[in-house]
Amino acid sequence: MADQNFRLTGFSSLAIHGGHAQDPRYAHLTPIYASSTFVYDSAEQGMRRFSGQEDGYIYTRWGNPTMDEAADKIAAMESFGITDGGGSPLIVKGYLQASGMAAISALFMSTLKTGDKILSHYSLYGGSQEFMDRLLPEFGISAVIADLRDLNKAEDALKADPAIKMIYIETPANPTLQCVDIEGLTRLGKQYGKLVACDNTFATPYLQQPFRFGVDFIIHSTTKFLNGHGTSIGGVFLGRDIEFMNAWGKKVHRMLGGNSNPFDAFLLVNGMKTLEVRMERHCHNAMEVAGFLNGHAAVAKVNYTGLPDHPDHYVSAKQMRHPGAMLSVELKGGLQAGVNMMDRLQLCTRTVSLGTCDTLMCHPASMTHYSVPKEKREQYGITDGLIRISVGMENIQDIIADMDQALK
Ligand SMILES: *Cc1c(COP(=O)(O)O)cnc(C)c1O
C-alpha cells in the first residue's frame, strides 16, 4: 500500500494504489464488504453518524467501503495531473452506479427540471438516445440535437434556445466513432452559462480527461474498458462542483437507488489496476487492425480516428492520448457480407458490448438494430454492411488472421 504522503506521479501507480485505504484487518486486497448495514457502538454514535458529525458508514445504498474505493479510484484517475482554477490539484467526487444508464439517470435527475433542454449530438449510445427521446419528455425535458462537430452549429443552437441547460456529449461516440471538440464545446458552455457533461466510456481517463477542458460532469459505463474483463455491469457519476456533489448530487443518487454493489465494485477495483497496460495494448492492436482493413478488397470504409483521412482525426488527436480501441468497418457486400463475416469468425467473439480482453465483433443491422427500420438506422450512420469491432488484447497476428479468413 502506498503511504498517504507518497506522491504518485504515474497513471498506473495511481490506478493501482489510488483510492485504497489500509484495511483495519490488514487484508492485502480490497475486501468485499457484503453488508447492507453498519453498526454503532452506542446510540450516541448512531446519532453522530446520522447527523454527519462523525464519518462512518450507515447503509450500503448510502455508501460502502468497497464501492467507495472504486469510485475514488475513478475520481483520482479522471482528475490526475489536473489543477483547479487556483493552481491546486483538482478534486472531483464520484458515486458508483449499478450501470452506465444509472449514472446517466443520476446526472439528468440531479441537474435538469421541467422546461429545461439538453443540447446533444446525433450520434450517441442507443440507451442515452432513447432516454432523451422517450423518458425525458415525460418530465417536460427535451433534447435539441445538432451536429456538435461543428462549433458554429452548436453556438447557433445555444443562441436560438435559452432553455438549453446542459450540453451533453459522448466522444468518441457509439457506434460511429465520431468525436466532438471537448475544449471548444466547454468554452461555449461557459460563455453561454450552460453545464457540460461528457460520457467518457469509450476513451477511459487513461486516453482522455474531459475535466482537463473544464467539463462539469463525467459519466462512465464501467462495464466496458474500466472493468476490462466483462465481469459486471456498472457505472459512475462524477462531478467537479464538490459542494453540489456532496449535497444535491448525493441526495439524488441516494433517492434514485441506482447504487452499485460490493461484489461488482471489487471486480472493478481489480480490473482498473491494469487500465494503462490494457489500453496501450488495445490501442496498438486497433491501429494494426485499422491498417489491415483499410484498403482490404472486401472493405468499403474503415471508421477509425487514428487514420489520417477520418474527418475527426484532428480533434481526436488533440484530446486523446491514442485514438482508442473501437472501430467500425463498412463491408462492400452490405447485409449479406456482414452476416457472412460474423458467421465465419473463429477467434473473435460474436457479441455486443466492448472493452474486454478478447476481440468483440457485432453487426448492428442483424443484431442490435435488427428491429430498427433501415431508413432510421441509416440516419444514425448504421448501414447494412457496418461491423463494429472492440479490438482485444490477443496477439495481433491471430486477430488479423481470423478477420482475413472471415472476409474471404
Ligand atoms: C454501454 C454504454 C452505456 C450504457 O452503460 P450500461 O453499463 O450498459 O448501462 C453508456 N454509454 C456508452 C458510450 C456505452 O458504451
Tab-separated table of C-alpha atoms and ligand atoms in Angstrom:
chain	number	residue	atom	x	y	z
A	1	MET	CA	0.000	0.000	0.000
A	2	ALA	CA	1.349	3.427	-0.906
A	3	ASP	CA	1.971	5.736	2.044
A	4	GLN	CA	-0.531	8.616	2.206
A	5	ASN	CA	2.355	11.063	1.758
A	6	PHE	CA	3.900	9.339	-1.250
A	7	ARG	CA	3.277	11.360	-4.388
A	8	LEU	CA	2.071	9.065	-7.186
A	9	THR	CA	3.390	10.503	-10.444
A	10	GLY	CA	2.427	7.837	-12.980
A	11	PHE	CA	-1.003	6.789	-14.217
A	12	SER	CA	-0.562	3.068	-13.444
A	13	SER	CA	0.782	3.831	-9.954
A	14	LEU	CA	-2.408	5.782	-9.361
A	15	ALA	CA	-4.633	3.136	-10.975
A	16	ILE	CA	-3.076	0.504	-8.687
A	17	HIS	CA	-2.835	2.449	-5.414
A	18	GLY	CA	-5.309	5.343	-5.786
A	19	GLY	CA	-8.441	5.273	-3.639
A	20	HIS	CA	-7.073	2.453	-1.467
A	21	ALA	CA	-7.082	2.634	2.327
A	22	GLN	CA	-5.385	0.128	4.633
A	23	ASP	CA	-7.895	-2.484	5.718
A	24	PRO	CA	-8.342	-2.495	9.508
A	25	ARG	CA	-7.695	-6.264	9.451
A	26	TYR	CA	-4.711	-5.949	7.117
A	27	ALA	CA	-6.174	-7.727	4.076
A	28	HIS	CA	-3.864	-7.068	1.122
A	29	LEU	CA	-6.654	-6.714	-1.443
A	30	THR	CA	-9.799	-4.655	-1.026
A	31	PRO	CA	-12.324	-6.749	0.942
A	32	ILE	CA	-15.863	-7.228	-0.359
A	33	TYR	CA	-17.948	-5.531	2.334
A	34	ALA	CA	-21.067	-7.589	1.677
A	35	SER	CA	-23.183	-5.974	4.353
A	36	SER	CA	-26.347	-3.968	3.857
A	37	THR	CA	-25.944	-2.011	7.093
A	38	PHE	CA	-23.215	-0.924	9.514
A	39	VAL	CA	-23.418	-0.964	13.327
A	40	TYR	CA	-22.885	1.667	16.030
A	41	ASP	CA	-21.063	1.321	19.358
A	42	SER	CA	-23.801	3.298	21.069
A	43	ALA	CA	-26.983	5.263	20.419
A	44	GLU	CA	-24.857	8.421	20.662
A	45	GLN	CA	-22.584	7.199	17.876
A	46	GLY	CA	-25.645	6.437	15.752
A	47	MET	CA	-26.794	9.982	16.334
A	48	ARG	CA	-23.405	11.417	15.358
A	49	ARG	CA	-23.307	9.296	12.166
A	50	PHE	CA	-26.802	10.286	11.069
A	51	SER	CA	-26.236	13.948	11.788
A	52	GLY	CA	-22.957	13.883	9.860
A	53	GLN	CA	-20.890	14.902	12.917
A	54	GLU	CA	-18.944	11.662	12.590
A	55	ASP	CA	-17.786	9.984	9.394
A	56	GLY	CA	-18.817	6.386	9.092
A	57	TYR	CA	-20.923	4.015	7.086
A	58	ILE	CA	-24.651	3.642	7.763
A	59	TYR	CA	-26.366	1.767	4.944
A	60	THR	CA	-24.922	0.425	1.678
A	61	ARG	CA	-27.261	2.361	-0.627
A	62	TRP	CA	-25.775	5.454	1.050
A	63	GLY	CA	-22.176	4.244	0.802
A	64	ASN	CA	-19.973	1.190	1.251
A	65	PRO	CA	-16.173	0.845	1.594
A	66	THR	CA	-15.715	-1.411	-1.473
A	67	MET	CA	-17.930	0.816	-3.628
A	68	ASP	CA	-16.232	3.980	-2.386
A	69	GLU	CA	-12.797	2.617	-3.225
A	70	ALA	CA	-13.845	2.026	-6.844
A	71	ALA	CA	-15.480	5.467	-7.134
A	72	ASP	CA	-12.486	7.205	-5.502
A	73	LYS	CA	-10.074	5.430	-7.851
A	74	ILE	CA	-12.020	6.599	-10.907
A	75	ALA	CA	-12.253	10.144	-9.472
A	76	ALA	CA	-8.470	10.110	-8.909
A	77	MET	CA	-7.821	8.933	-12.481
A	78	GLU	CA	-10.209	11.472	-14.021
A	79	SER	CA	-8.528	14.348	-12.139
A	80	PHE	CA	-4.944	13.037	-12.338
A	81	GLY	CA	-2.458	15.807	-13.068
A	82	ILE	CA	-5.168	18.487	-13.461
A	83	THR	CA	-5.155	21.688	-11.420
A	84	ASP	CA	-8.195	23.721	-10.455
A	85	GLY	CA	-8.527	27.469	-11.095
A	86	GLY	CA	-6.271	28.308	-8.122
A	87	GLY	CA	-3.377	26.002	-9.112
A	88	SER	CA	-4.168	23.268	-6.529
A	89	PRO	CA	-4.777	19.659	-7.589
A	90	LEU	CA	-8.342	19.254	-8.864
A	91	ILE	CA	-10.576	17.234	-6.533
A	92	VAL	CA	-13.678	15.608	-8.017
A	93	LYS	CA	-16.345	13.424	-6.433
A	94	GLY	CA	-17.940	10.289	-7.847
A	95	TYR	CA	-20.728	7.867	-6.941
A	96	LEU	CA	-20.586	4.285	-8.123
A	97	GLN	CA	-23.713	3.225	-10.009
A	98	ALA	CA	-25.429	-0.017	-10.968
A	99	SER	CA	-24.860	0.698	-14.673
A	100	GLY	CA	-23.891	3.401	-17.124
A	101	MET	CA	-27.587	4.129	-17.580
A	102	ALA	CA	-27.990	4.566	-13.803
A	103	ALA	CA	-25.140	7.097	-13.938
A	104	ILE	CA	-26.946	8.971	-16.734
A	105	SER	CA	-30.164	8.886	-14.671
A	106	ALA	CA	-28.359	10.360	-11.642
A	107	LEU	CA	-26.834	13.063	-13.856
A	108	PHE	CA	-30.103	14.065	-15.573
A	109	MET	CA	-32.301	13.806	-12.464
A	110	SER	CA	-29.946	15.891	-10.326
A	111	THR	CA	-29.372	18.673	-12.851
A	112	LEU	CA	-32.499	19.062	-15.013
A	113	LYS	CA	-36.066	20.123	-14.294
A	114	THR	CA	-39.288	20.596	-16.277
A	115	GLY	CA	-38.831	23.145	-19.047
A	116	ASP	CA	-35.077	22.553	-19.410
A	117	LYS	CA	-33.495	21.315	-22.615
A	118	ILE	CA	-30.350	19.336	-23.397
A	119	LEU	CA	-28.171	20.089	-26.399
A	120	SER	CA	-26.623	16.927	-27.798
A	121	HIS	CA	-25.074	15.318	-30.853
A	122	TYR	CA	-26.992	12.922	-33.099
A	123	SER	CA	-24.550	10.042	-32.711
A	124	LEU	CA	-24.921	8.694	-29.147
A	125	TYR	CA	-25.167	5.405	-27.291
A	126	GLY	CA	-28.624	3.943	-28.082
A	127	GLY	CA	-29.733	3.917	-24.436
A	128	SER	CA	-28.838	7.594	-23.970
A	129	GLN	CA	-30.702	8.459	-27.147
A	130	GLU	CA	-33.776	6.536	-26.012
A	131	PHE	CA	-33.647	8.205	-22.575
A	132	MET	CA	-33.739	11.609	-24.305
A	133	ASP	CA	-36.378	10.576	-26.865
A	134	ARG	CA	-38.802	8.710	-24.643
A	135	LEU	CA	-38.290	9.297	-20.922
A	136	LEU	CA	-37.135	12.910	-20.511
A	137	PRO	CA	-40.170	14.292	-22.443
A	138	GLU	CA	-42.390	12.627	-19.806
A	139	PHE	CA	-40.788	15.050	-17.337
A	140	GLY	CA	-41.133	18.039	-19.661
A	141	ILE	CA	-37.462	17.989	-20.668
A	142	SER	CA	-36.475	17.825	-24.315
A	143	ALA	CA	-33.337	17.357	-26.350
A	144	VAL	CA	-32.064	19.634	-29.121
A	145	ILE	CA	-29.978	17.517	-31.476
A	146	ALA	CA	-27.345	19.198	-33.649
A	147	ASP	CA	-24.112	18.251	-35.357
A	148	LEU	CA	-21.825	19.257	-32.489
A	149	ARG	CA	-18.723	18.521	-34.564
A	150	ASP	CA	-19.426	21.971	-35.975
A	151	LEU	CA	-18.920	24.589	-33.227
A	152	ASN	CA	-20.843	27.188	-35.251
A	153	LYS	CA	-23.901	24.932	-35.282
A	154	ALA	CA	-23.508	24.365	-31.545
A	155	GLU	CA	-23.351	28.114	-30.936
A	156	ASP	CA	-26.360	28.750	-33.185
A	157	ALA	CA	-28.357	26.197	-31.178
A	158	LEU	CA	-27.326	27.819	-27.873
A	159	LYS	CA	-28.264	31.280	-29.171
A	160	ALA	CA	-31.591	30.088	-30.549
A	161	ASP	CA	-32.775	28.340	-27.392
A	162	PRO	CA	-32.166	29.868	-23.960
A	163	ALA	CA	-33.969	26.896	-22.338
A	164	ILE	CA	-30.888	24.744	-23.000
A	165	LYS	CA	-29.422	23.953	-19.602
A	166	MET	CA	-26.800	21.359	-20.458
A	167	ILE	CA	-24.551	20.321	-23.334
A	168	TYR	CA	-24.298	16.524	-23.274
A	169	ILE	CA	-21.536	14.893	-25.302
A	170	GLU	CA	-20.135	11.445	-25.912
A	171	THR	CA	-16.737	11.261	-27.611
A	172	PRO	CA	-15.785	9.024	-29.337
A	173	ALA	CA	-19.429	8.213	-29.931
A	174	ASN	CA	-21.044	4.816	-30.202
A	175	PRO	CA	-21.103	3.275	-32.832
A	176	THR	CA	-19.882	5.793	-35.429
A	177	LEU	CA	-16.696	6.813	-33.538
A	178	GLN	CA	-17.430	10.452	-34.309
A	179	CYS	CA	-15.562	12.831	-31.992
A	180	VAL	CA	-16.571	16.291	-30.826
A	181	ASP	CA	-14.244	19.026	-29.563
A	182	ILE	CA	-14.484	18.926	-25.755
A	183	GLU	CA	-12.473	22.111	-25.283
A	184	GLY	CA	-14.440	24.100	-27.867
A	185	LEU	CA	-17.839	22.958	-26.592
A	186	THR	CA	-16.864	23.591	-22.970
A	187	ARG	CA	-15.744	27.099	-23.901
A	188	LEU	CA	-19.161	27.699	-25.499
A	189	GLY	CA	-20.869	26.180	-22.473
A	190	LYS	CA	-19.066	28.610	-20.155
A	191	GLN	CA	-19.735	31.561	-22.452
A	192	TYR	CA	-23.475	30.849	-22.510
A	193	GLY	CA	-23.728	29.719	-18.870
A	194	LYS	CA	-24.536	26.049	-19.582
A	195	LEU	CA	-23.488	22.879	-17.811
A	196	VAL	CA	-21.342	20.470	-19.831
A	197	ALA	CA	-21.440	16.705	-19.284
A	198	CYS	CA	-19.361	14.076	-21.069
A	199	ASP	CA	-19.774	10.307	-21.446
A	200	ASN	CA	-16.124	9.173	-21.362
A	201	THR	CA	-16.804	5.417	-21.673
A	202	PHE	CA	-15.051	4.755	-24.994
A	203	ALA	CA	-11.889	6.670	-24.088
A	204	THR	CA	-11.431	5.985	-20.338
A	205	PRO	CA	-9.452	8.509	-18.235
A	206	TYR	CA	-6.189	6.984	-19.481
A	207	LEU	CA	-6.864	8.201	-23.020
A	208	GLN	CA	-8.878	11.348	-22.337
A	209	GLN	CA	-9.642	13.542	-19.320
A	210	PRO	CA	-12.636	15.800	-20.014
A	211	PHE	CA	-12.167	17.616	-16.660
A	212	ARG	CA	-8.909	18.993	-18.117
A	213	PHE	CA	-11.060	21.021	-20.526
A	214	GLY	CA	-13.399	22.188	-17.776
A	215	VAL	CA	-16.467	19.961	-18.191
A	216	ASP	CA	-18.749	19.886	-15.133
A	217	PHE	CA	-19.728	16.218	-15.111
A	218	ILE	CA	-18.410	12.910	-16.448
A	219	ILE	CA	-20.298	9.658	-16.612
A	220	HIS	CA	-18.983	6.201	-17.467
A	221	SER	CA	-20.322	2.813	-18.177
A	222	THR	CA	-17.660	0.969	-16.138
A	223	THR	CA	-18.984	-2.214	-17.771
A	224	LYS	CA	-16.582	-1.611	-20.646
A	225	PHE	CA	-12.829	-0.811	-20.574
A	226	LEU	CA	-12.710	0.290	-16.913
A	227	ASN	CA	-13.766	-3.170	-15.708
A	228	GLY	CA	-11.936	-4.569	-18.720
A	229	HIS	CA	-12.921	-8.195	-18.300
A	230	GLY	CA	-16.656	-8.165	-18.952
A	231	THR	CA	-17.455	-9.451	-15.451
A	232	SER	CA	-20.061	-6.910	-14.350
A	233	ILE	CA	-22.363	-4.065	-15.284
A	234	GLY	CA	-21.572	-0.748	-13.615
A	235	GLY	CA	-21.298	2.994	-13.942
A	236	VAL	CA	-20.067	6.130	-12.249
A	237	PHE	CA	-21.407	9.673	-11.927
A	238	LEU	CA	-18.627	12.246	-11.334
A	239	GLY	CA	-18.743	15.999	-10.782
A	240	ARG	CA	-16.218	18.774	-10.178
A	241	ASP	CA	-18.558	21.004	-8.129
A	242	ILE	CA	-17.815	19.360	-4.775
A	243	GLU	CA	-20.456	21.334	-2.924
A	244	PHE	CA	-23.124	20.168	-5.388
A	245	MET	CA	-21.867	16.577	-5.379
A	246	ASN	CA	-21.794	16.401	-1.569
A	247	ALA	CA	-25.289	17.846	-1.260
A	248	TRP	CA	-27.885	17.533	-4.051
A	249	GLY	CA	-25.843	15.148	-6.204
A	250	LYS	CA	-25.501	12.738	-3.280
A	251	LYS	CA	-29.146	13.185	-2.256
A	252	VAL	CA	-30.451	12.361	-5.743
A	253	HIS	CA	-28.059	9.398	-6.059
A	254	ARG	CA	-29.410	8.017	-2.768
A	255	MET	CA	-33.048	8.672	-3.669
A	256	LEU	CA	-32.804	7.039	-7.086
A	257	GLY	CA	-31.213	3.958	-5.531
A	258	GLY	CA	-29.108	3.169	-8.583
A	259	ASN	CA	-26.066	2.285	-6.467
A	260	SER	CA	-23.627	-0.479	-7.393
A	261	ASN	CA	-22.881	-3.370	-5.007
A	262	PRO	CA	-19.765	-4.579	-3.154
A	263	PHE	CA	-19.007	-7.579	-5.376
A	264	ASP	CA	-19.162	-5.658	-8.666
A	265	ALA	CA	-17.133	-2.866	-7.061
A	266	PHE	CA	-14.466	-5.415	-6.067
A	267	LEU	CA	-14.252	-6.720	-9.649
A	268	LEU	CA	-13.991	-3.143	-10.901
A	269	VAL	CA	-11.246	-2.141	-8.434
A	270	ASN	CA	-9.097	-5.050	-9.557
A	271	GLY	CA	-9.866	-4.628	-13.242
A	272	MET	CA	-8.903	-0.957	-13.203
A	273	LYS	CA	-5.411	-1.605	-11.822
A	274	THR	CA	-4.252	-2.692	-15.289
A	275	LEU	CA	-6.059	0.043	-17.239
A	276	GLU	CA	-2.919	1.666	-18.668
A	277	VAL	CA	-1.261	-1.547	-19.873
A	278	ARG	CA	-4.532	-2.843	-21.256
A	279	MET	CA	-5.329	0.374	-23.126
A	280	GLU	CA	-1.806	0.528	-24.585
A	281	ARG	CA	-2.213	-2.993	-25.971
A	282	HIS	CA	-5.832	-2.462	-27.086
A	283	CYS	CA	-4.921	0.733	-28.952
A	284	HIS	CA	-1.800	-0.717	-30.531
A	285	ASN	CA	-3.831	-3.667	-31.832
A	286	ALA	CA	-6.643	-1.375	-33.019
A	287	MET	CA	-4.221	0.647	-35.134
A	288	GLU	CA	-2.904	-2.570	-36.721
A	289	VAL	CA	-6.420	-3.852	-37.408
A	290	ALA	CA	-7.432	-0.499	-38.920
A	291	GLY	CA	-4.366	-0.630	-41.170
A	292	PHE	CA	-5.167	-4.183	-42.256
A	293	LEU	CA	-8.828	-3.483	-43.034
A	294	ASN	CA	-8.150	-0.139	-44.699
A	295	GLY	CA	-7.704	-0.997	-48.345
A	296	HIS	CA	-8.852	-4.639	-47.946
A	297	ALA	CA	-10.726	-5.687	-51.105
A	298	ALA	CA	-13.950	-6.503	-49.202
A	299	VAL	CA	-13.984	-3.260	-47.208
A	300	ALA	CA	-15.581	-0.027	-48.425
A	301	LYS	CA	-14.586	2.140	-45.464
A	302	VAL	CA	-12.853	1.999	-42.075
A	303	ASN	CA	-14.072	4.350	-39.340
A	304	TYR	CA	-11.102	4.841	-37.030
A	305	THR	CA	-9.934	8.241	-35.890
A	306	GLY	CA	-6.347	7.001	-35.916
A	307	LEU	CA	-6.456	7.022	-39.729
A	308	PRO	CA	-5.449	10.444	-41.082
A	309	ASP	CA	-8.390	10.576	-43.511
A	310	HIS	CA	-11.010	10.244	-40.750
A	311	PRO	CA	-12.887	13.575	-40.514
A	312	ASP	CA	-12.377	13.663	-36.710
A	313	HIS	CA	-8.699	12.675	-36.821
A	314	TYR	CA	-7.513	16.120	-35.742
A	315	VAL	CA	-9.940	16.596	-32.856
A	316	SER	CA	-9.298	13.085	-31.562
A	317	ALA	CA	-5.515	13.623	-31.693
A	318	LYS	CA	-5.931	16.910	-29.833
A	319	GLN	CA	-7.808	15.467	-26.864
A	320	MET	CA	-6.896	11.762	-26.726
A	321	ARG	CA	-3.591	10.044	-25.927
A	322	HIS	CA	-4.333	7.327	-28.538
A	323	PRO	CA	-7.341	7.006	-30.866
A	324	GLY	CA	-8.855	4.186	-28.789
A	325	ALA	CA	-9.671	0.526	-29.372
A	326	MET	CA	-13.039	0.823	-31.083
A	327	LEU	CA	-13.516	0.915	-34.807
A	328	SER	CA	-16.125	0.101	-37.354
A	329	VAL	CA	-15.912	-1.028	-40.969
A	330	GLU	CA	-18.334	-0.906	-43.807
A	331	LEU	CA	-18.277	-4.014	-45.962
A	332	LYS	CA	-18.797	-3.628	-49.711
A	333	GLY	CA	-21.252	-6.528	-49.827
A	334	GLY	CA	-23.852	-4.971	-47.484
A	335	LEU	CA	-26.101	-7.005	-45.191
A	336	GLN	CA	-25.178	-10.455	-46.518
A	337	ALA	CA	-21.451	-9.705	-46.333
A	338	GLY	CA	-21.917	-8.661	-42.700
A	339	VAL	CA	-23.790	-11.843	-41.851
A	340	ASN	CA	-21.179	-13.962	-43.670
A	341	MET	CA	-18.292	-12.366	-41.868
A	342	MET	CA	-19.939	-12.839	-38.482
A	343	ASP	CA	-20.708	-16.495	-39.260
A	344	ARG	CA	-17.142	-17.274	-40.297
A	345	LEU	CA	-15.363	-15.850	-37.235
A	346	GLN	CA	-13.261	-18.466	-35.452
A	347	LEU	CA	-11.360	-16.433	-32.846
A	348	CYS	CA	-13.113	-13.086	-32.468
A	349	THR	CA	-16.259	-13.199	-30.349
A	350	ARG	CA	-19.709	-12.522	-31.834
A	351	THR	CA	-21.348	-10.315	-29.258
A	352	VAL	CA	-22.386	-6.810	-28.347
A	353	SER	CA	-20.642	-4.703	-25.690
A	354	LEU	CA	-16.971	-3.737	-25.717
A	355	GLY	CA	-13.820	-3.308	-23.702
A	356	THR	CA	-12.924	-6.891	-22.799
A	357	CYS	CA	-9.605	-8.728	-23.340
A	358	ASP	CA	-10.993	-10.644	-26.311
A	359	THR	CA	-11.893	-9.025	-29.620
A	360	LEU	CA	-15.656	-8.484	-29.835
A	361	MET	CA	-17.495	-8.007	-33.101
A	362	CYS	CA	-21.089	-7.114	-33.782
A	363	HIS	CA	-23.144	-6.463	-36.872
A	364	PRO	CA	-25.717	-3.850	-35.818
A	365	ALA	CA	-28.007	-4.366	-38.856
A	366	SER	CA	-28.575	-8.034	-37.937
A	367	MET	CA	-28.131	-7.674	-34.163
A	368	THR	CA	-28.629	-4.533	-32.014
A	369	HIS	CA	-30.517	-2.582	-34.690
A	370	TYR	CA	-32.294	-5.507	-36.393
A	371	SER	CA	-35.723	-4.158	-35.424
A	372	VAL	CA	-34.927	-0.533	-36.337
A	373	PRO	CA	-36.229	0.398	-39.823
A	374	LYS	CA	-33.435	0.737	-42.370
A	375	GLU	CA	-34.066	4.458	-43.072
A	376	LYS	CA	-33.924	5.254	-39.367
A	377	ARG	CA	-30.780	3.157	-38.839
A	378	GLU	CA	-29.060	4.894	-41.715
A	379	GLN	CA	-29.785	8.303	-40.194
A	380	TYR	CA	-27.610	7.192	-37.281
A	381	GLY	CA	-24.881	6.011	-39.677
A	382	ILE	CA	-25.732	2.325	-39.228
A	383	THR	CA	-25.602	0.922	-42.725
A	384	ASP	CA	-26.306	-2.709	-43.716
A	385	GLY	CA	-22.662	-3.666	-44.009
A	386	LEU	CA	-21.393	-1.941	-40.855
A	387	ILE	CA	-19.406	-4.119	-38.433
A	388	ARG	CA	-18.330	-2.721	-35.070
A	389	ILE	CA	-15.130	-4.049	-33.527
A	390	SER	CA	-13.824	-3.757	-29.978
A	391	VAL	CA	-10.213	-4.737	-30.612
A	392	GLY	CA	-8.929	-7.056	-27.894
A	393	MET	CA	-5.558	-7.937	-26.439
A	394	GLU	CA	-4.861	-11.204	-28.273
A	395	ASN	CA	-1.640	-11.330	-30.288
A	396	ILE	CA	-2.217	-9.167	-33.294
A	397	GLN	CA	-1.331	-11.782	-35.934
A	398	ASP	CA	-4.137	-14.034	-34.656
A	399	ILE	CA	-6.748	-11.266	-34.745
A	400	ILE	CA	-5.766	-10.347	-38.291
A	401	ALA	CA	-5.637	-13.994	-39.433
A	402	ASP	CA	-9.207	-14.520	-38.183
A	403	MET	CA	-10.508	-11.384	-39.883
A	404	ASP	CA	-8.677	-12.278	-43.076
A	405	GLN	CA	-10.221	-15.759	-43.288
A	406	ALA	CA	-13.670	-14.427	-42.317
A	407	LEU	CA	-13.559	-11.918	-45.192
A	408	LYS	CA	-12.553	-14.472	-47.876
B	1	LIG	C1	-22.593	0.772	-22.661
B	1	LIG	C2	-22.651	2.244	-22.722
B	1	LIG	C3	-23.528	2.984	-21.915
B	1	LIG	C4	-24.528	2.307	-21.001
B	1	LIG	O1	-23.893	1.596	-19.990
B	1	LIG	P1	-24.535	0.301	-19.233
B	1	LIG	O2	-23.452	-0.043	-18.272
B	1	LIG	O3	-24.817	-0.733	-20.256
B	1	LIG	O4	-25.774	0.806	-18.573
B	1	LIG	C5	-23.491	4.354	-21.984
B	1	LIG	N1	-22.648	4.993	-22.823
B	1	LIG	C6	-21.810	4.322	-23.632
B	1	LIG	C7	-20.912	5.088	-24.540
B	1	LIG	C8	-21.778	2.935	-23.617
B	1	LIG	O5	-20.942	2.267	-24.433
